[in-house]
Each structure stands twice: as C-alpha cells, then as structure tokens.
Tab-separated table of C-alpha atoms and ligand atoms in Angstrom:
chain	number	residue	atom	x	y	z
M	780	UNK	CA	139.711	131.689	56.000
M	781	UNK	CA	142.645	133.142	57.919
M	782	UNK	CA	145.794	131.182	58.734
M	783	UNK	CA	148.200	132.292	61.407
M	784	UNK	CA	151.593	130.600	61.611
M	785	UNK	CA	153.445	129.847	64.866
M	786	UNK	CA	156.067	132.330	66.069
M	787	UNK	CA	158.929	129.924	65.356
M	788	UNK	CA	157.576	128.699	61.993
M	789	UNK	CA	159.791	129.017	58.937
M	790	UNK	CA	159.286	130.637	55.551
M	791	UNK	CA	159.669	127.145	54.068
M	792	UNK	CA	156.684	125.856	56.081
M	793	UNK	CA	154.662	128.909	55.083
M	794	UNK	CA	155.503	128.414	51.374
M	795	UNK	CA	154.620	124.711	51.489
M	796	UNK	CA	151.119	125.452	52.780
M	797	UNK	CA	150.601	128.342	50.347
M	798	UNK	CA	151.627	126.101	47.434
M	799	UNK	CA	149.192	123.400	48.557
M	800	UNK	CA	146.331	125.918	48.651
M	801	UNK	CA	147.254	127.539	45.327
M	802	UNK	CA	147.135	124.093	43.726
M	803	UNK	CA	143.475	124.053	44.824
M	804	UNK	CA	142.950	127.269	42.801
M	805	UNK	CA	142.669	129.446	45.886
M	806	UNK	CA	144.109	132.927	46.080
M	807	UNK	CA	146.393	133.843	48.965
M	808	UNK	CA	146.548	137.322	50.479
M	809	UNK	CA	149.521	137.783	52.713
M	810	UNK	CA	149.023	139.933	55.815
M	811	UNK	CA	152.268	139.131	57.657
M	812	UNK	CA	153.973	141.595	59.954
M	813	UNK	CA	157.562	141.607	61.263
M	814	UNK	CA	156.327	139.512	64.196
M	815	UNK	CA	153.999	136.962	62.697
M	816	UNK	CA	153.203	135.254	59.394
M	817	UNK	CA	149.502	135.470	58.565
M	818	UNK	CA	147.549	135.049	55.347
M	819	UNK	CA	143.990	134.996	54.124
M	820	UNK	CA	142.600	132.387	51.741
M	821	UNK	CA	140.340	134.016	49.165
M	822	UNK	CA	137.800	132.182	47.034
M	823	UNK	CA	135.542	129.206	47.517
M	824	UNK	CA	136.912	127.570	50.662
M	825	UNK	CA	133.931	125.205	51.043
M	826	UNK	CA	136.069	122.230	49.972
M	827	UNK	CA	138.599	122.888	52.746
M	828	UNK	CA	138.236	121.590	56.266
M	829	UNK	CA	140.117	124.048	58.508
M	830	UNK	CA	141.199	121.225	60.814
M	831	UNK	CA	143.068	119.544	57.917
M	832	UNK	CA	145.435	122.514	57.701
M	833	UNK	CA	146.788	121.746	61.179
M	834	UNK	CA	148.511	118.758	59.594
M	835	UNK	CA	151.016	121.226	58.133
M	836	UNK	CA	154.021	122.143	60.267
M	837	UNK	CA	154.042	125.684	61.613
M	838	UNK	CA	150.286	126.281	61.616
M	839	UNK	CA	149.067	127.963	64.805
M	840	UNK	CA	145.466	128.849	64.076
M	841	UNK	CA	142.977	128.534	61.220
M	842	UNK	CA	139.823	130.656	61.405
M	843	UNK	CA	136.841	130.427	59.112
M	844	UNK	CA	135.328	133.771	58.218
M	845	UNK	CA	132.750	132.450	55.752
M	846	UNK	CA	130.315	129.567	56.208
M	847	UNK	CA	131.287	126.036	55.101
M	848	UNK	CA	127.970	125.739	53.270
M	849	UNK	CA	127.635	127.630	50.030
M	850	UNK	CA	124.402	127.108	48.085
M	851	UNK	CA	122.392	127.175	51.315
M	852	UNK	CA	124.009	130.384	52.525
M	853	UNK	CA	122.506	133.846	52.633
M	854	UNK	CA	125.685	135.302	51.123
M	855	UNK	CA	125.298	133.062	48.062
M	856	UNK	CA	121.640	134.046	47.576
M	857	UNK	CA	120.243	137.160	49.262
M	858	UNK	CA	116.578	136.656	48.370
M	859	UNK	CA	114.457	134.214	50.402
M	860	UNK	CA	113.812	130.916	48.664
M	861	UNK	CA	110.153	130.143	48.191
M	862	UNK	CA	109.337	126.470	47.765
M	863	UNK	CA	106.214	125.920	45.708
M	864	UNK	CA	103.936	123.044	46.619
M	865	UNK	CA	100.720	122.201	44.785
M	866	UNK	CA	97.392	124.084	45.339
M	867	UNK	CA	99.236	127.433	45.272
M	868	UNK	CA	100.964	126.746	48.596
M	869	UNK	CA	104.251	128.600	48.930
M	870	UNK	CA	106.646	127.999	51.814
M	871	UNK	CA	109.163	130.755	52.548
M	872	UNK	CA	107.085	133.856	51.828
M	873	UNK	CA	104.275	135.581	53.695
M	874	UNK	CA	102.089	132.485	53.938
M	875	UNK	CA	102.172	130.650	57.300
M	876	UNK	CA	101.793	127.071	56.137
M	877	UNK	CA	100.263	124.418	58.383
M	878	UNK	CA	101.082	120.733	57.981
M	879	UNK	CA	98.921	118.593	60.268
M	880	UNK	CA	97.964	114.980	60.730
M	881	UNK	CA	98.710	111.865	62.732
M	882	UNK	CA	102.174	110.729	63.736
M	883	UNK	CA	101.516	107.423	61.923
M	884	UNK	CA	99.072	106.429	59.226
M	885	UNK	CA	97.116	103.687	61.033
M	886	UNK	CA	94.128	102.961	58.793
M	887	UNK	CA	92.064	104.480	55.983
M	888	UNK	CA	89.316	105.453	58.385
M	889	UNK	CA	91.700	107.080	60.870
M	890	UNK	CA	93.438	109.092	58.157
M	891	UNK	CA	90.155	110.210	56.571
M	892	UNK	CA	88.672	111.442	59.867
M	893	UNK	CA	91.800	113.417	60.727
M	894	UNK	CA	92.416	114.769	57.202
M	895	UNK	CA	88.841	116.019	56.782
M	896	UNK	CA	88.942	117.717	60.152
M	897	UNK	CA	92.335	119.442	59.800
M	898	UNK	CA	91.355	120.588	56.311
M	899	UNK	CA	88.186	122.130	57.711
M	900	UNK	CA	90.241	123.871	60.391
M	901	UNK	CA	92.460	125.418	57.703
M	902	UNK	CA	95.511	123.114	57.399
M	903	UNK	CA	97.241	123.158	54.001
M	904	UNK	CA	99.169	119.911	54.053
M	905	UNK	CA	98.464	116.438	55.496
M	906	UNK	CA	101.261	114.759	57.452
M	907	UNK	CA	101.417	111.103	58.452
M	908	UNK	CA	104.183	108.552	58.778
M	909	UNK	CA	104.017	105.474	56.577
M	910	UNK	CA	107.553	104.349	57.438
M	911	UNK	CA	108.175	104.942	61.125
M	912	UNK	CA	111.727	105.182	62.469
M	913	UNK	CA	111.068	104.053	66.069
M	914	UNK	CA	113.523	103.837	68.914
M	915	UNK	CA	112.339	100.288	69.632
M	916	UNK	CA	112.243	97.611	66.901
M	917	UNK	CA	109.155	96.204	68.683
M	918	UNK	CA	107.137	99.441	68.335
M	919	UNK	CA	104.719	100.007	65.427
M	920	UNK	CA	106.839	100.386	62.288
M	921	UNK	CA	104.196	101.857	59.979
M	922	UNK	CA	101.991	100.574	57.157
M	923	UNK	CA	104.786	101.217	54.629
M	924	UNK	CA	103.656	101.176	50.941
M	925	UNK	CA	100.053	100.720	52.031
M	926	UNK	CA	100.403	103.873	54.116
M	927	UNK	CA	101.769	105.828	51.143
M	928	UNK	CA	98.810	104.732	49.034
M	929	UNK	CA	96.388	105.810	51.757
M	930	UNK	CA	98.065	109.203	52.025
M	931	UNK	CA	97.705	109.703	48.273
M	932	UNK	CA	94.092	108.578	48.310
M	933	UNK	CA	93.003	110.729	51.255
M	934	UNK	CA	95.140	113.664	50.059
M	935	UNK	CA	93.299	113.573	46.724
M	936	UNK	CA	89.931	113.219	48.443
M	937	UNK	CA	90.485	116.231	50.720
M	938	UNK	CA	92.607	118.236	48.288
M	939	UNK	CA	95.510	118.348	50.737
M	940	UNK	CA	99.159	118.057	49.717
M	941	UNK	CA	101.081	115.238	51.427
M	942	UNK	CA	104.274	115.183	53.501
M	943	UNK	CA	105.757	111.933	54.800
M	944	UNK	CA	109.105	110.551	55.873
M	945	UNK	CA	111.437	108.554	53.634
M	946	UNK	CA	113.670	105.972	55.327
M	947	UNK	CA	116.019	105.021	52.473
M	948	UNK	CA	117.086	106.020	48.933
M	949	UNK	CA	115.638	102.936	47.217
M	950	UNK	CA	112.131	104.263	47.975
M	951	UNK	CA	112.581	107.575	46.112
M	952	UNK	CA	110.672	106.478	42.948
M	953	UNK	CA	107.715	105.424	45.102
M	954	UNK	CA	107.741	108.687	47.039
M	955	UNK	CA	107.969	110.668	43.787
M	956	UNK	CA	104.770	108.974	42.725
M	957	UNK	CA	102.775	109.350	45.960
M	958	UNK	CA	103.887	112.416	47.924
M	959	UNK	CA	104.297	116.189	47.492
M	960	UNK	CA	107.005	116.799	50.108
M	961	UNK	CA	109.581	114.193	51.122
M	962	UNK	CA	110.485	114.393	54.806
M	963	UNK	CA	113.957	113.508	56.095
M	964	UNK	CA	113.606	112.539	59.743
M	965	UNK	CA	115.800	113.821	62.547
M	966	UNK	CA	117.534	110.449	62.811
M	967	UNK	CA	118.448	110.549	59.133
M	968	UNK	CA	119.653	114.152	58.961
M	969	UNK	CA	123.214	112.958	58.494
M	970	UNK	CA	122.423	109.965	56.299
M	971	UNK	CA	124.565	111.425	53.549
M	972	UNK	CA	123.818	108.588	51.145
M	973	UNK	CA	120.103	109.450	51.423
M	974	UNK	CA	120.736	113.209	51.169
M	975	UNK	CA	122.816	112.758	48.008
M	976	UNK	CA	120.099	110.659	46.424
M	977	UNK	CA	117.483	113.302	47.303
M	978	UNK	CA	119.619	115.869	45.508
M	979	UNK	CA	118.689	114.086	42.296
M	980	UNK	CA	114.923	114.431	42.655
M	981	UNK	CA	113.075	117.709	42.216
M	982	UNK	CA	110.466	117.046	44.916
M	983	UNK	CA	110.564	119.506	47.837
M	984	UNK	CA	112.451	118.097	50.841
M	985	UNK	CA	111.525	118.773	54.472
M	986	UNK	CA	114.808	118.427	56.335
M	987	UNK	CA	114.393	117.938	60.049
M	988	UNK	CA	117.155	119.021	62.400
M	989	UNK	CA	119.042	116.082	63.923
M	990	UNK	CA	118.567	115.279	67.602
M	991	UNK	CA	121.971	116.680	68.522
M	992	UNK	CA	122.852	118.598	65.387
M	993	UNK	CA	124.326	122.080	65.464
M	994	UNK	CA	122.800	124.674	63.151
M	995	UNK	CA	125.913	124.443	60.983
M	996	UNK	CA	125.648	120.645	60.668
M	997	UNK	CA	121.958	121.002	59.770
M	998	UNK	CA	122.744	123.522	57.041
M	999	UNK	CA	125.562	121.295	55.767
M	1000	UNK	CA	122.953	118.556	55.328
M	1001	UNK	CA	120.827	120.988	53.309
M	1002	UNK	CA	123.946	121.717	51.288
M	1003	UNK	CA	124.289	117.985	50.452
M	1004	UNK	CA	120.820	118.004	48.893
M	1005	UNK	CA	121.392	121.300	47.092
M	1006	UNK	CA	124.830	120.284	45.834
M	1007	UNK	CA	123.123	117.412	44.031
M	1008	UNK	CA	120.863	119.869	42.197
M	1009	UNK	CA	117.686	119.986	44.326
M	1010	UNK	CA	117.286	123.482	45.743
M	1011	UNK	CA	113.757	122.908	47.107
M	1012	UNK	CA	114.770	122.413	50.711
M	1013	UNK	CA	112.605	123.388	53.696
M	1014	UNK	CA	114.260	123.252	57.127
M	1015	UNK	CA	112.405	122.046	60.199
M	1016	UNK	CA	113.380	122.775	63.812
M	1017	UNK	CA	111.942	119.900	65.906
M	1018	UNK	CA	113.701	120.334	69.216
M	1019	UNK	CA	117.139	119.194	70.232
M	1020	UNK	CA	118.415	116.905	72.953
M	1021	UNK	CA	119.633	118.745	76.020
M	1022	UNK	CA	120.068	117.817	79.707
M	1023	UNK	CA	116.466	118.916	80.309
M	1024	UNK	CA	114.076	116.023	80.864
M	1025	UNK	CA	110.843	117.893	81.638
M	1026	UNK	CA	109.972	118.100	77.937
M	1027	UNK	CA	110.779	115.445	75.311
M	1028	UNK	CA	113.283	117.762	73.613
M	1029	UNK	CA	114.176	121.441	73.890
M	1030	UNK	CA	112.608	123.629	71.235
M	1031	UNK	CA	115.408	125.840	69.960
M	1032	UNK	CA	113.282	128.803	68.943
M	1033	UNK	CA	116.337	130.987	68.329
M	1034	UNK	CA	117.437	128.506	65.654
M	1035	UNK	CA	114.677	129.945	63.454
M	1036	UNK	CA	116.289	133.370	63.662
M	1037	UNK	CA	119.778	131.952	63.211
M	1038	UNK	CA	118.806	129.964	60.142
M	1039	UNK	CA	117.046	132.951	58.578
M	1040	UNK	CA	120.207	134.990	59.054
M	1041	UNK	CA	122.560	132.308	57.739
M	1042	UNK	CA	120.403	130.918	54.954
M	1043	UNK	CA	117.775	131.882	52.384
M	1044	UNK	CA	115.928	128.576	52.860
M	1045	UNK	CA	112.468	128.461	54.471
M	1046	UNK	CA	112.230	127.166	58.033
M	1047	UNK	CA	109.242	125.691	59.848
M	1048	UNK	CA	108.780	124.379	63.405
M	1049	UNK	CA	107.564	121.020	64.724
M	1050	UNK	CA	106.325	121.795	68.258
M	1051	UNK	CA	104.990	118.233	68.714
M	1052	UNK	CA	108.311	116.361	68.727
M	1053	UNK	CA	109.936	119.311	70.515
M	1054	UNK	CA	107.633	119.355	73.545
M	1055	UNK	CA	106.318	115.791	73.513
M	1056	UNK	CA	103.189	117.106	75.295
M	1057	UNK	CA	99.940	118.189	73.663
M	1058	UNK	CA	99.241	120.873	76.254
M	1059	UNK	CA	102.258	122.928	75.159
M	1060	UNK	CA	101.623	122.833	71.408
M	1061	UNK	CA	99.411	125.899	71.013
M	1062	UNK	CA	101.718	128.279	72.855
M	1063	UNK	CA	104.833	126.945	71.116
M	1064	UNK	CA	103.066	127.305	67.763
M	1065	UNK	CA	102.205	130.929	68.520
M	1066	UNK	CA	105.828	131.523	69.523
M	1067	UNK	CA	106.995	129.971	66.245
M	1068	UNK	CA	104.719	132.260	64.254
M	1069	UNK	CA	105.878	135.287	66.242
M	1070	UNK	CA	109.559	134.479	65.795
M	1071	UNK	CA	109.183	134.340	62.009
M	1072	UNK	CA	108.922	130.647	61.091
M	1073	UNK	CA	107.298	129.986	57.711
M	1074	UNK	CA	104.973	127.321	59.036
M	1075	UNK	CA	104.381	124.386	61.348
M	1076	UNK	CA	104.153	120.619	61.243
M	1077	UNK	CA	101.830	119.420	64.009
M	1078	UNK	CA	100.612	116.008	65.140
M	1079	UNK	CA	96.827	115.692	65.386
M	1080	UNK	CA	94.751	112.605	66.250
M	1081	UNK	CA	91.022	112.000	66.681
M	1082	UNK	CA	91.708	109.488	69.472
M	1083	UNK	CA	95.154	110.198	70.966
M	1084	UNK	CA	94.628	107.749	73.861
M	1085	UNK	CA	94.650	104.902	71.334
M	1086	UNK	CA	97.160	106.297	68.815
M	1087	UNK	CA	99.779	103.777	67.693
M	1088	UNK	CA	102.520	106.376	68.171
M	1089	UNK	CA	103.012	109.754	69.867
M	1090	UNK	CA	99.491	110.048	71.330
M	1091	UNK	CA	100.770	112.129	74.259
M	1092	UNK	CA	101.882	114.926	71.958
M	1093	UNK	CA	98.939	114.759	69.540
M	1094	UNK	CA	96.297	117.471	69.602
M	1095	UNK	CA	92.670	116.369	69.547
M	1096	UNK	CA	90.680	117.640	66.558
M	1097	UNK	CA	88.887	120.388	68.500
M	1098	UNK	CA	92.106	121.554	70.168
M	1099	UNK	CA	93.754	121.819	66.758
M	1100	UNK	CA	90.833	123.844	65.483
M	1101	UNK	CA	91.043	126.193	68.487
M	1102	UNK	CA	94.766	126.611	67.927
M	1103	UNK	CA	94.173	127.513	64.270
M	1104	UNK	CA	91.784	130.283	65.345
M	1105	UNK	CA	94.433	131.718	67.680
M	1106	UNK	CA	97.124	131.475	64.991
M	1107	UNK	CA	94.868	133.250	62.491
M	1108	UNK	CA	94.347	136.158	64.858
M	1109	UNK	CA	98.072	136.596	65.455
M	1110	UNK	CA	99.014	136.046	61.800
M	1111	UNK	CA	96.733	138.911	60.812
M	1112	UNK	CA	98.511	141.250	63.202
M	1113	UNK	CA	101.864	140.119	61.806
M	1114	UNK	CA	100.800	140.530	58.181
M	1115	UNK	CA	101.088	136.800	57.450
M	1116	UNK	CA	98.487	134.892	55.519
M	1117	UNK	CA	97.043	131.552	56.584
M	1118	UNK	CA	94.819	131.157	53.536
I	1711	PEP	C1	107.874	112.551	62.593
I	1711	PEP	O1	107.705	113.699	62.148
I	1711	PEP	O2	107.013	111.673	62.538
I	1711	PEP	C2	109.149	112.203	63.243
I	1711	PEP	C3	109.491	110.947	63.478
I	1711	PEP	O3	109.878	113.268	63.585
I	1711	PEP	P1	111.453	113.381	63.935
I	1711	PEP	O4	112.204	112.778	62.787
I	1711	PEP	O5	111.638	114.866	64.049
I	1711	PEP	O6	111.675	112.670	65.224
I	1712	MN	MN1	105.636	111.410	65.846
C-alpha cells in the first residue's frame, strides 16, 4: 500500500500515521522527495482498509498494490487448488465437472427421473434446491429437510454427488449429513455470519457470485470462509445485474479469466441463472469451457413447462444430453476430461 501526503502536510502528521501503522506491526518504507512525502506499507496489509487512512490529517492518496484478500489470492498460493469431491471427482484441475439437475427438488419421482437421465448423459453431480430463496414470499419455497433427504436418497441410488443451497448457519449439521457440496446462493454471498460458520466445516463450498458483486467482493467472501479454516471453496459465476434486460442477468465470462489470475481457487459457470433462457444454455456452456472454467452447474427438468421454479431456463433431458455431446467434443480438443 502506498500513502502520499498532501503538499502542505507536516512532518508531525506524517509521523502520527507512521506510528499508528507501526503499532500494527507493519513496516514503513519511506520514499519521500524534496517535494512530497510518500511511503510504502510493507507486510500483511489485509487488515487495513485504505479508506480508513483518510481519517488522518495530511493524507492525500492511499493506493493498494496488493489484493485485500490473502488466502484466496494467487500470490499467497501459486498452484491451483483442486477440491476433491467423492467418486474421484476433482474440481480445479483438468476435469470439466458437470453439476446438473432441477432448480428445485419437487418430488421423489421428479428427482429420480432427472437424476437418472443426467447421470446417463455424463453429469457428475446432482443439483437441486431444497431451500429456495425466492424473490416472492408467495413462490414455492422448497421441500426443506424432506428435499435434503430426497437428494441423499437419489444421489445414493444414482451414485451422484449432491450440491444444494444452504440458507442459514443453523442448518450446517444437517447439510454435513446429507450433501457433498454446500452451495451459498447469490443472495447470501455477503451473509458474513453464514460465511464465517461455513469456515468451520470441511465440506466443499460452492460460492456463487452476488447479483451486483464485484470480483473483489466475491473473493473477499471466499476469504471469509478460508479465514475460518475451510479452504475447499469453489467459485461460481452466475451472471450479474446490469442495465440489460434482454437476458435475466449478464454472464460475465471474463470474470472466469480474472478470477483465475487473481486466485488459485476453482471457478465454474452457471449459464442457467445467467441467461434465464434455455435456448442460450448450450452456447454459453461451450463458451465457459473454452474460456477455462472448471465446470458448470446447469438446470435440467423433464417437464420444464410445469416446473415449480425456473422452468424457462431449464434444459429438457434430451437437450441436456445433446449439449453434453457437444461439450465432450470440444473438451477433447482442449485436453480436458469429462469422465
Ligand atoms: C440456484 O442455483 O438455485 C440459485 C438460486 O441460484 P442463485 O443463487 O445464483 O440465484
Ligand atoms: Mn433456479
């Protein structure tokens, strides 16, 4: 972090700030010239918010040169993190991992039909919401514990790992029992109380990007989980809110590249919530594979017209199967494995 003092600032103001920082065990490297007082702050500056330093008299400009997140950053760990899930699935390496299933778990029959089909098409992990964070309190809220039990049952039957969204920290013990990956939804990305609690479990966490979150805010949320001791974090780009209304959200495909540069954590893409339209899913999935994402999470339904949530963005079973064939062809060219 670099601090530049104002032209008319005094040595006393400079010393006061330097003393404050030294008390935080940070090293100061002076780079002042005859014209201007400037210094660099060396060491772990993650506990300092640059904007707080403007409270000191004489400060003109504070510039961060390192990222505010530490454990999640590429400079902290050069090698890519690989998150191991059961059945030999590894997210973050050369495997392109497919999570597929309905938006919501609706019934045992529905989940079984979809799970069997996506498994046959080559999916690795079954998705399905048991607790549904809906914009309207009158919309289907999910089967809750019953839904978790169904996911476990059908996951065991089809030998698919399970990913599903957690709404609150009190449910962690239940999720530890029933699921393989705990999903943090976009609306909860900055629920710091939940993130802290998830730092205490060792289950892999799928951290969705918030609706209006910057890449830095998203990685700071990953940092919350990692700071608590859980380093099994998988990031998920699911589209962000922009002024564009033609699609449900705007898929920020460049975020995959940005995150891979800034962090060692794996990153997957959710084209379903990004586009909000089933007819765009295949092409966006191919783009995600091409750009270097480590996998996808896709909504699939056997009867989208009657789905209790997100039918418009759900792929029919045969469309999902066709998409998998296309992805396999491209993954081969790219040297990625979908097995
Ligand atoms: C979901 O995956 O079911 C979901 C609600 O997604 P998001 O949190 O990204 O909106
Ligand atoms: Mn959905």
